[in-house]
Amino acid sequence: SFWRVIEGSVLAKQIQDKIILIGLTAEAFHDVHATPFGSMPGLGVNANTLTMLIRKDFFSFASTWLVQVLRFLSFWIALILASSSSVIAGVSILVFLAFVYLASGFFLFSRELILDPWVLILGTFGVFFGGIIVREMQLWFENVRLREESSRDPLTGFYNRRFLTLKLQSEFKRALARRGIFKIPEEISIVMIDLDNFKLVNDSFGHAEGDRVLKTMAEAIHGSVRKSEIICRYGGDEFCVILLGATIQDAAKFGEKIRSLIANHPDLSY
């Protein structure tokens, strides 16, 4: 120890033909360092370094191909779990895999081979949770698309009668909630459109011609409404247009515009 050297009580034979380390080893001098083998004084760290130099027995890093193989396997394991398992099951398997990586890293370190398991563990969990987020987003968009398709009429592309009912309920509730302190209701107008003698078209020219007439009519109605106005196919040759914030006078003008448009349309006038 340092004090024995200063005192001169170290015998010559104790240091002859030897490599001698003289240093502070007490915790009072804060000469304590964290190492993979636990806390160790600086003198012990230096002694271990010299021992490795004398024995030529050094730590080395795991080969690049081993690291790349483990990264590749971890990547695909995380993707497979994210796409085919629940979050709880996937996390449980990844926790077990992380334990295997940590145990393997410690085992290799005891054999003087360095393999950092945390990069693999964090990367695996990152890919897994990223895959879960992508999966849930795809499912959400698919559900939105399915709801949109189920609420539309396949022939005209307009909303169907079920959507009309739900939309009206929603708009009436919203209008009642927004009346405010003066209790002034927000007006909502509905225009019903029905083709005269449409049954004769189907009976005389067939259903294919009837479908063409409905499509042509749908295009004519769609071209004459604003984006805020909602068109629905009520059933058969009946259509419905919801005019939000429109008075009954505005609705009457709109209805006359649609009637005139259809009556003068070259493909619908007959």
PDB file of C-alpha atoms in Angstrom:
ATOM      1  CA  SER A   1       0.000   0.000   0.000  1.00  0.00           C
ATOM      2  CA  PHE A   2       0.973   3.620  -0.509  1.00  0.00           C
ATOM      3  CA  TRP A   3       1.611   4.363   3.157  1.00  0.00           C
ATOM      4  CA  ARG A   4       4.025   1.413   3.530  1.00  0.00           C
ATOM      5  CA  VAL A   5       6.072   2.670   0.600  1.00  0.00           C
ATOM      6  CA  ILE A   6       6.230   6.152   2.114  1.00  0.00           C
ATOM      7  CA  GLU A   7       7.172   4.704   5.507  1.00  0.00           C
ATOM      8  CA  GLY A   8       9.954   2.668   3.934  1.00  0.00           C
ATOM      9  CA  SER A   9       8.793  -0.600   5.469  1.00  0.00           C
ATOM     10  CA  VAL A  10       8.723  -2.479   2.137  1.00  0.00           C
ATOM     11  CA  LEU A  11      11.571  -4.967   1.903  1.00  0.00           C
ATOM     12  CA  ALA A  12      13.745  -5.069  -1.187  1.00  0.00           C
ATOM     13  CA  LYS A  13      13.051  -8.750  -1.827  1.00  0.00           C
ATOM     14  CA  GLN A  14       9.333  -7.973  -2.003  1.00  0.00           C
ATOM     15  CA  ILE A  15       9.804  -5.832  -5.094  1.00  0.00           C
ATOM     16  CA  GLN A  16      12.865  -7.367  -6.718  1.00  0.00           C
ATOM     17  CA  ASP A  17      12.279  -8.634 -10.304  1.00  0.00           C
ATOM     18  CA  LYS A  18       8.611  -7.698 -10.104  1.00  0.00           C
ATOM     19  CA  ILE A  19       6.263  -5.165 -11.673  1.00  0.00           C
ATOM     20  CA  ILE A  20       5.116  -3.006  -8.793  1.00  0.00           C
ATOM     21  CA  LEU A  21       1.960  -0.876  -8.688  1.00  0.00           C
ATOM     22  CA  ILE A  22       1.903   1.832  -6.082  1.00  0.00           C
ATOM     23  CA  GLY A  23      -1.436   3.644  -5.782  1.00  0.00           C
ATOM     24  CA  LEU A  24      -4.370   4.755  -3.668  1.00  0.00           C
ATOM     25  CA  THR A  25      -6.828   1.971  -2.966  1.00  0.00           C
ATOM     26  CA  ALA A  26      -9.054   3.396  -0.239  1.00  0.00           C
ATOM     27  CA  GLU A  27     -12.639   4.431  -0.905  1.00  0.00           C
ATOM     28  CA  ALA A  28     -11.939   7.636   0.993  1.00  0.00           C
ATOM     29  CA  PHE A  29      -9.889   8.739  -2.009  1.00  0.00           C
ATOM     30  CA  HIS A  30     -12.769   7.805  -4.408  1.00  0.00           C
ATOM     31  CA  ASP A  31     -10.447   5.419  -6.192  1.00  0.00           C
ATOM     32  CA  VAL A  32     -13.249   2.942  -6.879  1.00  0.00           C
ATOM     33  CA  HIS A  33     -14.478   2.076 -10.382  1.00  0.00           C
ATOM     34  CA  ALA A  34     -17.402   0.109 -11.746  1.00  0.00           C
ATOM     35  CA  THR A  35     -16.312  -2.873 -13.827  1.00  0.00           C
ATOM     36  CA  PRO A  36     -18.156  -5.873 -15.314  1.00  0.00           C
ATOM     37  CA  PHE A  37     -16.831  -7.855 -12.332  1.00  0.00           C
ATOM     38  CA  GLY A  38     -18.142  -5.392  -9.761  1.00  0.00           C
ATOM     39  CA  SER A  39     -16.612  -2.365  -8.005  1.00  0.00           C
ATOM     40  CA  MET A  40     -12.824  -2.383  -8.111  1.00  0.00           C
ATOM     41  CA  PRO A  41     -10.134   0.068  -6.903  1.00  0.00           C
ATOM     42  CA  GLY A  42      -8.002   1.743  -9.521  1.00  0.00           C
ATOM     43  CA  LEU A  43      -5.008  -0.301  -8.429  1.00  0.00           C
ATOM     44  CA  GLY A  44      -6.945  -3.492  -9.137  1.00  0.00           C
ATOM     45  CA  VAL A  45      -7.985  -2.216 -12.582  1.00  0.00           C
ATOM     46  CA  ASN A  46      -4.366  -1.449 -13.448  1.00  0.00           C
ATOM     47  CA  ALA A  47      -3.242  -4.818 -12.079  1.00  0.00           C
ATOM     48  CA  ASN A  48      -5.716  -6.632 -14.278  1.00  0.00           C
ATOM     49  CA  THR A  49      -4.576  -4.594 -17.271  1.00  0.00           C
ATOM     50  CA  LEU A  50      -0.955  -5.510 -16.671  1.00  0.00           C
ATOM     51  CA  THR A  51      -1.911  -9.157 -16.123  1.00  0.00           C
ATOM     52  CA  MET A  52      -3.579  -9.236 -19.531  1.00  0.00           C
ATOM     53  CA  LEU A  53      -0.505  -7.630 -21.111  1.00  0.00           C
ATOM     54  CA  ILE A  54       1.831 -10.179 -19.509  1.00  0.00           C
ATOM     55  CA  ARG A  55      -0.342 -13.163 -20.380  1.00  0.00           C
ATOM     56  CA  LYS A  56      -1.284 -11.689 -23.768  1.00  0.00           C
ATOM     57  CA  ASP A  57      -4.827 -12.717 -22.913  1.00  0.00           C
ATOM     58  CA  PHE A  58      -7.041  -9.858 -24.131  1.00  0.00           C
ATOM     59  CA  PHE A  59     -10.778  -9.296 -24.582  1.00  0.00           C
ATOM     60  CA  SER A  60     -11.927  -9.370 -28.170  1.00  0.00           C
ATOM     61  CA  PHE A  61     -15.179  -8.438 -29.888  1.00  0.00           C
ATOM     62  CA  ALA A  62     -17.508 -11.011 -31.394  1.00  0.00           C
ATOM     63  CA  SER A  63     -17.058 -11.473 -35.132  1.00  0.00           C
ATOM     64  CA  THR A  64     -19.036  -9.239 -37.469  1.00  0.00           C
ATOM     65  CA  TRP A  65     -20.810 -12.139 -39.180  1.00  0.00           C
ATOM     66  CA  LEU A  66     -22.144 -13.407 -35.841  1.00  0.00           C
ATOM     67  CA  VAL A  67     -23.519  -9.978 -34.973  1.00  0.00           C
ATOM     68  CA  GLN A  68     -25.123  -9.624 -38.426  1.00  0.00           C
ATOM     69  CA  VAL A  69     -26.732 -13.081 -38.206  1.00  0.00           C
ATOM     70  CA  LEU A  70     -28.183 -12.272 -34.777  1.00  0.00           C
ATOM     71  CA  ARG A  71     -29.506  -8.933 -36.043  1.00  0.00           C
ATOM     72  CA  PHE A  72     -31.088 -10.623 -39.070  1.00  0.00           C
ATOM     73  CA  LEU A  73     -32.748 -13.309 -36.948  1.00  0.00           C
ATOM     74  CA  SER A  74     -33.924 -10.772 -34.366  1.00  0.00           C
ATOM     75  CA  PHE A  75     -35.397  -8.562 -37.096  1.00  0.00           C
ATOM     76  CA  TRP A  76     -37.443 -11.370 -38.627  1.00  0.00           C
ATOM     77  CA  ILE A  77     -38.508 -12.781 -35.265  1.00  0.00           C
ATOM     78  CA  ALA A  78     -39.818  -9.352 -34.277  1.00  0.00           C
ATOM     79  CA  LEU A  79     -41.662  -8.936 -37.602  1.00  0.00           C
ATOM     80  CA  ILE A  80     -43.237 -12.395 -37.406  1.00  0.00           C
ATOM     81  CA  LEU A  81     -44.384 -11.785 -33.834  1.00  0.00           C
ATOM     82  CA  ALA A  82     -45.756  -8.345 -34.716  1.00  0.00           C
ATOM     83  CA  SER A  83     -47.777  -9.700 -37.629  1.00  0.00           C
ATOM     84  CA  SER A  84     -49.057 -12.958 -36.168  1.00  0.00           C
ATOM     85  CA  SER A  85     -49.347 -12.683 -32.388  1.00  0.00           C
ATOM     86  CA  SER A  86     -50.973 -10.557 -29.727  1.00  0.00           C
ATOM     87  CA  VAL A  87     -48.997  -7.820 -27.997  1.00  0.00           C
ATOM     88  CA  ILE A  88     -48.851  -9.741 -24.700  1.00  0.00           C
ATOM     89  CA  ALA A  89     -47.664 -12.967 -26.333  1.00  0.00           C
ATOM     90  CA  GLY A  90     -45.112 -11.097 -28.452  1.00  0.00           C
ATOM     91  CA  VAL A  91     -43.702  -9.160 -25.493  1.00  0.00           C
ATOM     92  CA  SER A  92     -43.473 -12.366 -23.434  1.00  0.00           C
ATOM     93  CA  ILE A  93     -41.464 -14.102 -26.159  1.00  0.00           C
ATOM     94  CA  LEU A  94     -39.216 -11.074 -26.626  1.00  0.00           C
ATOM     95  CA  VAL A  95     -38.569 -10.843 -22.879  1.00  0.00           C
ATOM     96  CA  PHE A  96     -37.457 -14.481 -22.930  1.00  0.00           C
ATOM     97  CA  LEU A  97     -35.280 -13.736 -25.983  1.00  0.00           C
ATOM     98  CA  ALA A  98     -33.771 -10.739 -24.165  1.00  0.00           C
ATOM     99  CA  PHE A  99     -32.941 -12.981 -21.201  1.00  0.00           C
ATOM    100  CA  VAL A 100     -31.206 -15.405 -23.587  1.00  0.00           C
ATOM    101  CA  TYR A 101     -29.213 -12.532 -25.118  1.00  0.00           C
ATOM    102  CA  LEU A 102     -28.156 -11.244 -21.697  1.00  0.00           C
ATOM    103  CA  ALA A 103     -27.144 -14.694 -20.490  1.00  0.00           C
ATOM    104  CA  SER A 104     -25.230 -15.314 -23.715  1.00  0.00           C
ATOM    105  CA  GLY A 105     -23.494 -11.958 -23.432  1.00  0.00           C
ATOM    106  CA  PHE A 106     -22.398 -12.683 -19.877  1.00  0.00           C
ATOM    107  CA  PHE A 107     -21.216 -16.165 -20.826  1.00  0.00           C
ATOM    108  CA  LEU A 108     -19.176 -14.822 -23.748  1.00  0.00           C
ATOM    109  CA  PHE A 109     -17.742 -12.079 -21.540  1.00  0.00           C
ATOM    110  CA  SER A 110     -16.566 -14.694 -19.067  1.00  0.00           C
ATOM    111  CA  ARG A 111     -14.757 -16.240 -22.043  1.00  0.00           C
ATOM    112  CA  GLU A 112     -13.192 -12.838 -22.809  1.00  0.00           C
ATOM    113  CA  LEU A 113     -15.441 -12.243 -25.825  1.00  0.00           C
ATOM    114  CA  ILE A 114     -17.468  -9.027 -25.974  1.00  0.00           C
ATOM    115  CA  LEU A 115     -20.965  -9.094 -27.495  1.00  0.00           C
ATOM    116  CA  ASP A 116     -23.207  -6.163 -26.605  1.00  0.00           C
ATOM    117  CA  PRO A 117     -26.689  -7.679 -26.083  1.00  0.00           C
ATOM    118  CA  TRP A 118     -28.451  -4.355 -25.492  1.00  0.00           C
ATOM    119  CA  VAL A 119     -28.186  -3.278 -29.119  1.00  0.00           C
ATOM    120  CA  LEU A 120     -29.888  -6.514 -30.172  1.00  0.00           C
ATOM    121  CA  ILE A 121     -32.522  -6.293 -27.435  1.00  0.00           C
ATOM    122  CA  LEU A 122     -33.466  -2.660 -28.049  1.00  0.00           C
ATOM    123  CA  GLY A 123     -33.451  -3.171 -31.821  1.00  0.00           C
ATOM    124  CA  THR A 124     -35.700  -6.234 -31.533  1.00  0.00           C
ATOM    125  CA  PHE A 125     -38.222  -4.461 -29.305  1.00  0.00           C
ATOM    126  CA  GLY A 126     -38.122  -1.407 -31.593  1.00  0.00           C
ATOM    127  CA  VAL A 127     -38.925  -3.487 -34.685  1.00  0.00           C
ATOM    128  CA  PHE A 128     -41.676  -5.349 -32.803  1.00  0.00           C
ATOM    129  CA  PHE A 129     -43.494  -2.254 -31.557  1.00  0.00           C
ATOM    130  CA  GLY A 130     -43.007  -0.552 -34.920  1.00  0.00           C
ATOM    131  CA  GLY A 131     -44.606  -3.571 -36.593  1.00  0.00           C
ATOM    132  CA  ILE A 132     -47.484  -3.477 -34.084  1.00  0.00           C
ATOM    133  CA  ILE A 133     -48.127   0.193 -34.860  1.00  0.00           C
ATOM    134  CA  VAL A 134     -48.086  -0.458 -38.617  1.00  0.00           C
ATOM    135  CA  ARG A 135     -50.411  -3.464 -38.180  1.00  0.00           C
ATOM    136  CA  GLU A 136     -52.910  -1.496 -36.118  1.00  0.00           C
ATOM    137  CA  MET A 137     -52.824   1.420 -38.569  1.00  0.00           C
ATOM    138  CA  GLN A 138     -53.490  -0.915 -41.491  1.00  0.00           C
ATOM    139  CA  LEU A 139     -56.368  -2.504 -39.579  1.00  0.00           C
ATOM    140  CA  TRP A 140     -57.799   0.919 -38.766  1.00  0.00           C
ATOM    141  CA  PHE A 141     -57.635   2.104 -42.387  1.00  0.00           C
ATOM    142  CA  GLU A 142     -59.153  -1.185 -43.561  1.00  0.00           C
ATOM    143  CA  ASN A 143     -62.035  -0.807 -41.114  1.00  0.00           C
ATOM    144  CA  VAL A 144     -62.586   2.759 -42.286  1.00  0.00           C
ATOM    145  CA  ARG A 145     -62.619   1.587 -45.910  1.00  0.00           C
ATOM    146  CA  LEU A 146     -65.057  -1.225 -45.117  1.00  0.00           C
ATOM    147  CA  ARG A 147     -67.368   1.127 -43.232  1.00  0.00           C
ATOM    148  CA  GLU A 148     -67.240   3.543 -46.139  1.00  0.00           C
ATOM    149  CA  GLU A 149     -68.020   0.819 -48.669  1.00  0.00           C
ATOM    150  CA  SER A 150     -70.830  -0.629 -46.549  1.00  0.00           C
ATOM    151  CA  SER A 151     -72.454   2.787 -46.269  1.00  0.00           C
ATOM    152  CA  ARG A 152     -72.502   3.474 -50.016  1.00  0.00           C
ATOM    153  CA  ASP A 153     -74.756   2.332 -52.818  1.00  0.00           C
ATOM    154  CA  PRO A 154     -72.657   0.266 -55.289  1.00  0.00           C
ATOM    155  CA  LEU A 155     -74.530   1.537 -58.385  1.00  0.00           C
ATOM    156  CA  THR A 156     -74.450   5.301 -57.868  1.00  0.00           C
ATOM    157  CA  GLY A 157     -71.713   5.674 -55.251  1.00  0.00           C
ATOM    158  CA  PHE A 158     -74.090   7.690 -53.055  1.00  0.00           C
ATOM    159  CA  TYR A 159     -74.631   6.944 -49.388  1.00  0.00           C
ATOM    160  CA  ASN A 160     -77.326   4.364 -48.655  1.00  0.00           C
ATOM    161  CA  ARG A 161     -80.513   4.564 -46.589  1.00  0.00           C
ATOM    162  CA  ARG A 162     -78.857   3.268 -43.414  1.00  0.00           C
ATOM    163  CA  PHE A 163     -76.264   6.029 -43.546  1.00  0.00           C
ATOM    164  CA  LEU A 164     -79.063   8.559 -44.167  1.00  0.00           C
ATOM    165  CA  THR A 165     -80.824   7.534 -40.963  1.00  0.00           C
ATOM    166  CA  LEU A 166     -77.642   7.704 -38.863  1.00  0.00           C
ATOM    167  CA  LYS A 167     -76.574  11.013 -40.415  1.00  0.00           C
ATOM    168  CA  LEU A 168     -79.939  12.659 -39.782  1.00  0.00           C
ATOM    169  CA  GLN A 169     -79.940  11.491 -36.170  1.00  0.00           C
ATOM    170  CA  SER A 170     -76.451  12.896 -35.709  1.00  0.00           C
ATOM    171  CA  GLU A 171     -77.242  16.228 -37.364  1.00  0.00           C
ATOM    172  CA  PHE A 172     -80.474  16.712 -35.395  1.00  0.00           C
ATOM    173  CA  LYS A 173     -78.647  16.060 -32.116  1.00  0.00           C
ATOM    174  CA  ARG A 174     -75.922  18.482 -33.125  1.00  0.00           C
ATOM    175  CA  ALA A 175     -78.465  21.134 -34.120  1.00  0.00           C
ATOM    176  CA  LEU A 176     -80.250  20.796 -30.775  1.00  0.00           C
ATOM    177  CA  ALA A 177     -76.966  20.994 -28.878  1.00  0.00           C
ATOM    178  CA  ARG A 178     -75.935  24.178 -30.740  1.00  0.00           C
ATOM    179  CA  ARG A 179     -79.141  26.120 -30.143  1.00  0.00           C
ATOM    180  CA  GLY A 180     -77.366  28.199 -27.528  1.00  0.00           C
ATOM    181  CA  ILE A 181     -78.839  30.509 -24.940  1.00  0.00           C
ATOM    182  CA  PHE A 182     -81.358  32.076 -27.344  1.00  0.00           C
ATOM    183  CA  LYS A 183     -82.857  28.658 -28.239  1.00  0.00           C
ATOM    184  CA  ILE A 184     -82.666  29.393 -31.954  1.00  0.00           C
ATOM    185  CA  PRO A 185     -82.774  26.054 -33.814  1.00  0.00           C
ATOM    186  CA  GLU A 186     -80.396  25.399 -36.679  1.00  0.00           C
ATOM    187  CA  GLU A 187     -82.383  24.587 -39.810  1.00  0.00           C
ATOM    188  CA  ILE A 188     -81.936  21.353 -41.732  1.00  0.00           C
ATOM    189  CA  SER A 189     -83.766  20.733 -45.007  1.00  0.00           C
ATOM    190  CA  ILE A 190     -84.250  17.457 -46.844  1.00  0.00           C
ATOM    191  CA  VAL A 191     -85.115  17.166 -50.539  1.00  0.00           C
ATOM    192  CA  MET A 192     -86.635  13.927 -51.791  1.00  0.00           C
ATOM    193  CA  ILE A 193     -86.214  13.153 -55.512  1.00  0.00           C
ATOM    194  CA  ASP A 194     -88.263  10.554 -57.348  1.00  0.00           C
ATOM    195  CA  LEU A 195     -88.196   9.690 -61.056  1.00  0.00           C
ATOM    196  CA  ASP A 196     -91.611   9.575 -62.720  1.00  0.00           C
ATOM    197  CA  ASN A 197     -92.491   6.393 -64.595  1.00  0.00           C
ATOM    198  CA  PHE A 198     -89.158   4.771 -63.900  1.00  0.00           C
ATOM    199  CA  LYS A 199     -90.817   1.354 -63.850  1.00  0.00           C
ATOM    200  CA  LEU A 200     -91.726   1.820 -67.509  1.00  0.00           C
ATOM    201  CA  VAL A 201     -88.016   2.269 -68.337  1.00  0.00           C
ATOM    202  CA  ASN A 202     -87.170  -1.099 -66.808  1.00  0.00           C
ATOM    203  CA  ASP A 203     -90.199  -2.789 -68.388  1.00  0.00           C
ATOM    204  CA  SER A 204     -89.574  -1.319 -71.851  1.00  0.00           C
ATOM    205  CA  PHE A 205     -85.775  -1.302 -72.129  1.00  0.00           C
ATOM    206  CA  GLY A 206     -84.575  -3.697 -69.436  1.00  0.00           C
ATOM    207  CA  HIS A 207     -82.749  -3.262 -66.145  1.00  0.00           C
ATOM    208  CA  ALA A 208     -79.436  -2.437 -67.819  1.00  0.00           C
ATOM    209  CA  GLU A 209     -81.004   0.687 -69.298  1.00  0.00           C
ATOM    210  CA  GLY A 210     -82.604   1.410 -65.935  1.00  0.00           C
ATOM    211  CA  ASP A 211     -79.204   1.243 -64.248  1.00  0.00           C
ATOM    212  CA  ARG A 212     -77.785   3.582 -66.880  1.00  0.00           C
ATOM    213  CA  VAL A 213     -80.582   6.079 -66.249  1.00  0.00           C
ATOM    214  CA  LEU A 214     -79.950   5.959 -62.500  1.00  0.00           C
ATOM    215  CA  LYS A 215     -76.215   6.485 -63.007  1.00  0.00           C
ATOM    216  CA  THR A 216     -76.860   9.399 -65.347  1.00  0.00           C
ATOM    217  CA  MET A 217     -79.275  10.927 -62.876  1.00  0.00           C
ATOM    218  CA  ALA A 218     -76.789  10.444 -60.053  1.00  0.00           C
ATOM    219  CA  GLU A 219     -74.103  12.267 -62.060  1.00  0.00           C
ATOM    220  CA  ALA A 220     -76.531  15.106 -62.780  1.00  0.00           C
ATOM    221  CA  ILE A 221     -77.448  15.474 -59.093  1.00  0.00           C
ATOM    222  CA  HIS A 222     -73.823  15.183 -57.958  1.00  0.00           C
ATOM    223  CA  GLY A 223     -72.783  17.955 -60.348  1.00  0.00           C
ATOM    224  CA  SER A 224     -75.336  20.380 -58.931  1.00  0.00           C
ATOM    225  CA  VAL A 225     -74.680  20.096 -55.196  1.00  0.00           C
ATOM    226  CA  ARG A 226     -72.050  21.598 -52.952  1.00  0.00           C
ATOM    227  CA  LYS A 227     -69.554  19.589 -50.927  1.00  0.00           C
ATOM    228  CA  SER A 228     -71.459  20.286 -47.714  1.00  0.00           C
ATOM    229  CA  GLU A 229     -74.671  18.775 -49.133  1.00  0.00           C
ATOM    230  CA  ILE A 230     -75.081  15.030 -48.638  1.00  0.00           C
ATOM    231  CA  ILE A 231     -76.690  12.822 -51.303  1.00  0.00           C
ATOM    232  CA  CYS A 232     -78.196   9.426 -50.482  1.00  0.00           C
ATOM    233  CA  ARG A 233     -80.000   6.800 -52.507  1.00  0.00           C
ATOM    234  CA  TYR A 234     -83.169   6.171 -50.556  1.00  0.00           C
ATOM    235  CA  GLY A 235     -84.171   3.137 -52.615  1.00  0.00           C
ATOM    236  CA  GLY A 236     -85.013   2.257 -56.220  1.00  0.00           C
ATOM    237  CA  ASP A 237     -85.364   5.528 -58.147  1.00  0.00           C
ATOM    238  CA  GLU A 238     -85.663   7.642 -54.987  1.00  0.00           C
ATOM    239  CA  PHE A 239     -82.872   9.932 -53.876  1.00  0.00           C
ATOM    240  CA  CYS A 240     -82.482  12.196 -50.877  1.00  0.00           C
ATOM    241  CA  VAL A 241     -80.328  15.299 -50.429  1.00  0.00           C
ATOM    242  CA  ILE A 242     -79.584  16.712 -46.956  1.00  0.00           C
ATOM    243  CA  LEU A 243     -79.123  20.495 -46.995  1.00  0.00           C
ATOM    244  CA  LEU A 244     -77.519  21.593 -43.733  1.00  0.00           C
ATOM    245  CA  GLY A 245     -78.338  25.129 -42.639  1.00  0.00           C
ATOM    246  CA  ALA A 246     -80.814  25.625 -45.505  1.00  0.00           C
ATOM    247  CA  THR A 247     -84.307  27.087 -45.104  1.00  0.00           C
ATOM    248  CA  ILE A 248     -87.330  25.465 -46.680  1.00  0.00           C
ATOM    249  CA  GLN A 249     -87.334  28.216 -49.321  1.00  0.00           C
ATOM    250  CA  ASP A 250     -83.722  27.340 -50.213  1.00  0.00           C
ATOM    251  CA  ALA A 251     -84.692  23.671 -50.371  1.00  0.00           C
ATOM    252  CA  ALA A 252     -87.606  24.455 -52.716  1.00  0.00           C
ATOM    253  CA  LYS A 253     -85.288  26.380 -55.059  1.00  0.00           C
ATOM    254  CA  PHE A 254     -82.798  23.519 -54.977  1.00  0.00           C
ATOM    255  CA  GLY A 255     -85.526  20.983 -55.742  1.00  0.00           C
ATOM    256  CA  GLU A 256     -86.756  23.024 -58.709  1.00  0.00           C
ATOM    257  CA  LYS A 257     -83.188  23.309 -60.016  1.00  0.00           C
ATOM    258  CA  ILE A 258     -82.780  19.530 -59.902  1.00  0.00           C
ATOM    259  CA  ARG A 259     -86.204  18.984 -61.542  1.00  0.00           C
ATOM    260  CA  SER A 260     -85.359  21.364 -64.362  1.00  0.00           C
ATOM    261  CA  LEU A 261     -81.909  19.812 -64.804  1.00  0.00           C
ATOM    262  CA  ILE A 262     -83.360  16.315 -65.178  1.00  0.00           C
ATOM    263  CA  ALA A 263     -86.239  17.408 -67.399  1.00  0.00           C
ATOM    264  CA  ASN A 264     -83.820  19.064 -69.836  1.00  0.00           C
ATOM    265  CA  HIS A 265     -81.116  16.419 -69.696  1.00  0.00           C
ATOM    266  CA  PRO A 266     -80.710  14.793 -73.150  1.00  0.00           C
ATOM    267  CA  ASP A 267     -80.244  11.308 -71.666  1.00  0.00           C
ATOM    268  CA  LEU A 268     -83.108  11.605 -69.157  1.00  0.00           C
ATOM    269  CA  SER A 269     -85.785  13.695 -70.867  1.00  0.00           C
ATOM    270  CA  TYR A 270     -87.664  10.698 -72.264  1.00  0.00           C
TER     271      TYR A 270
END
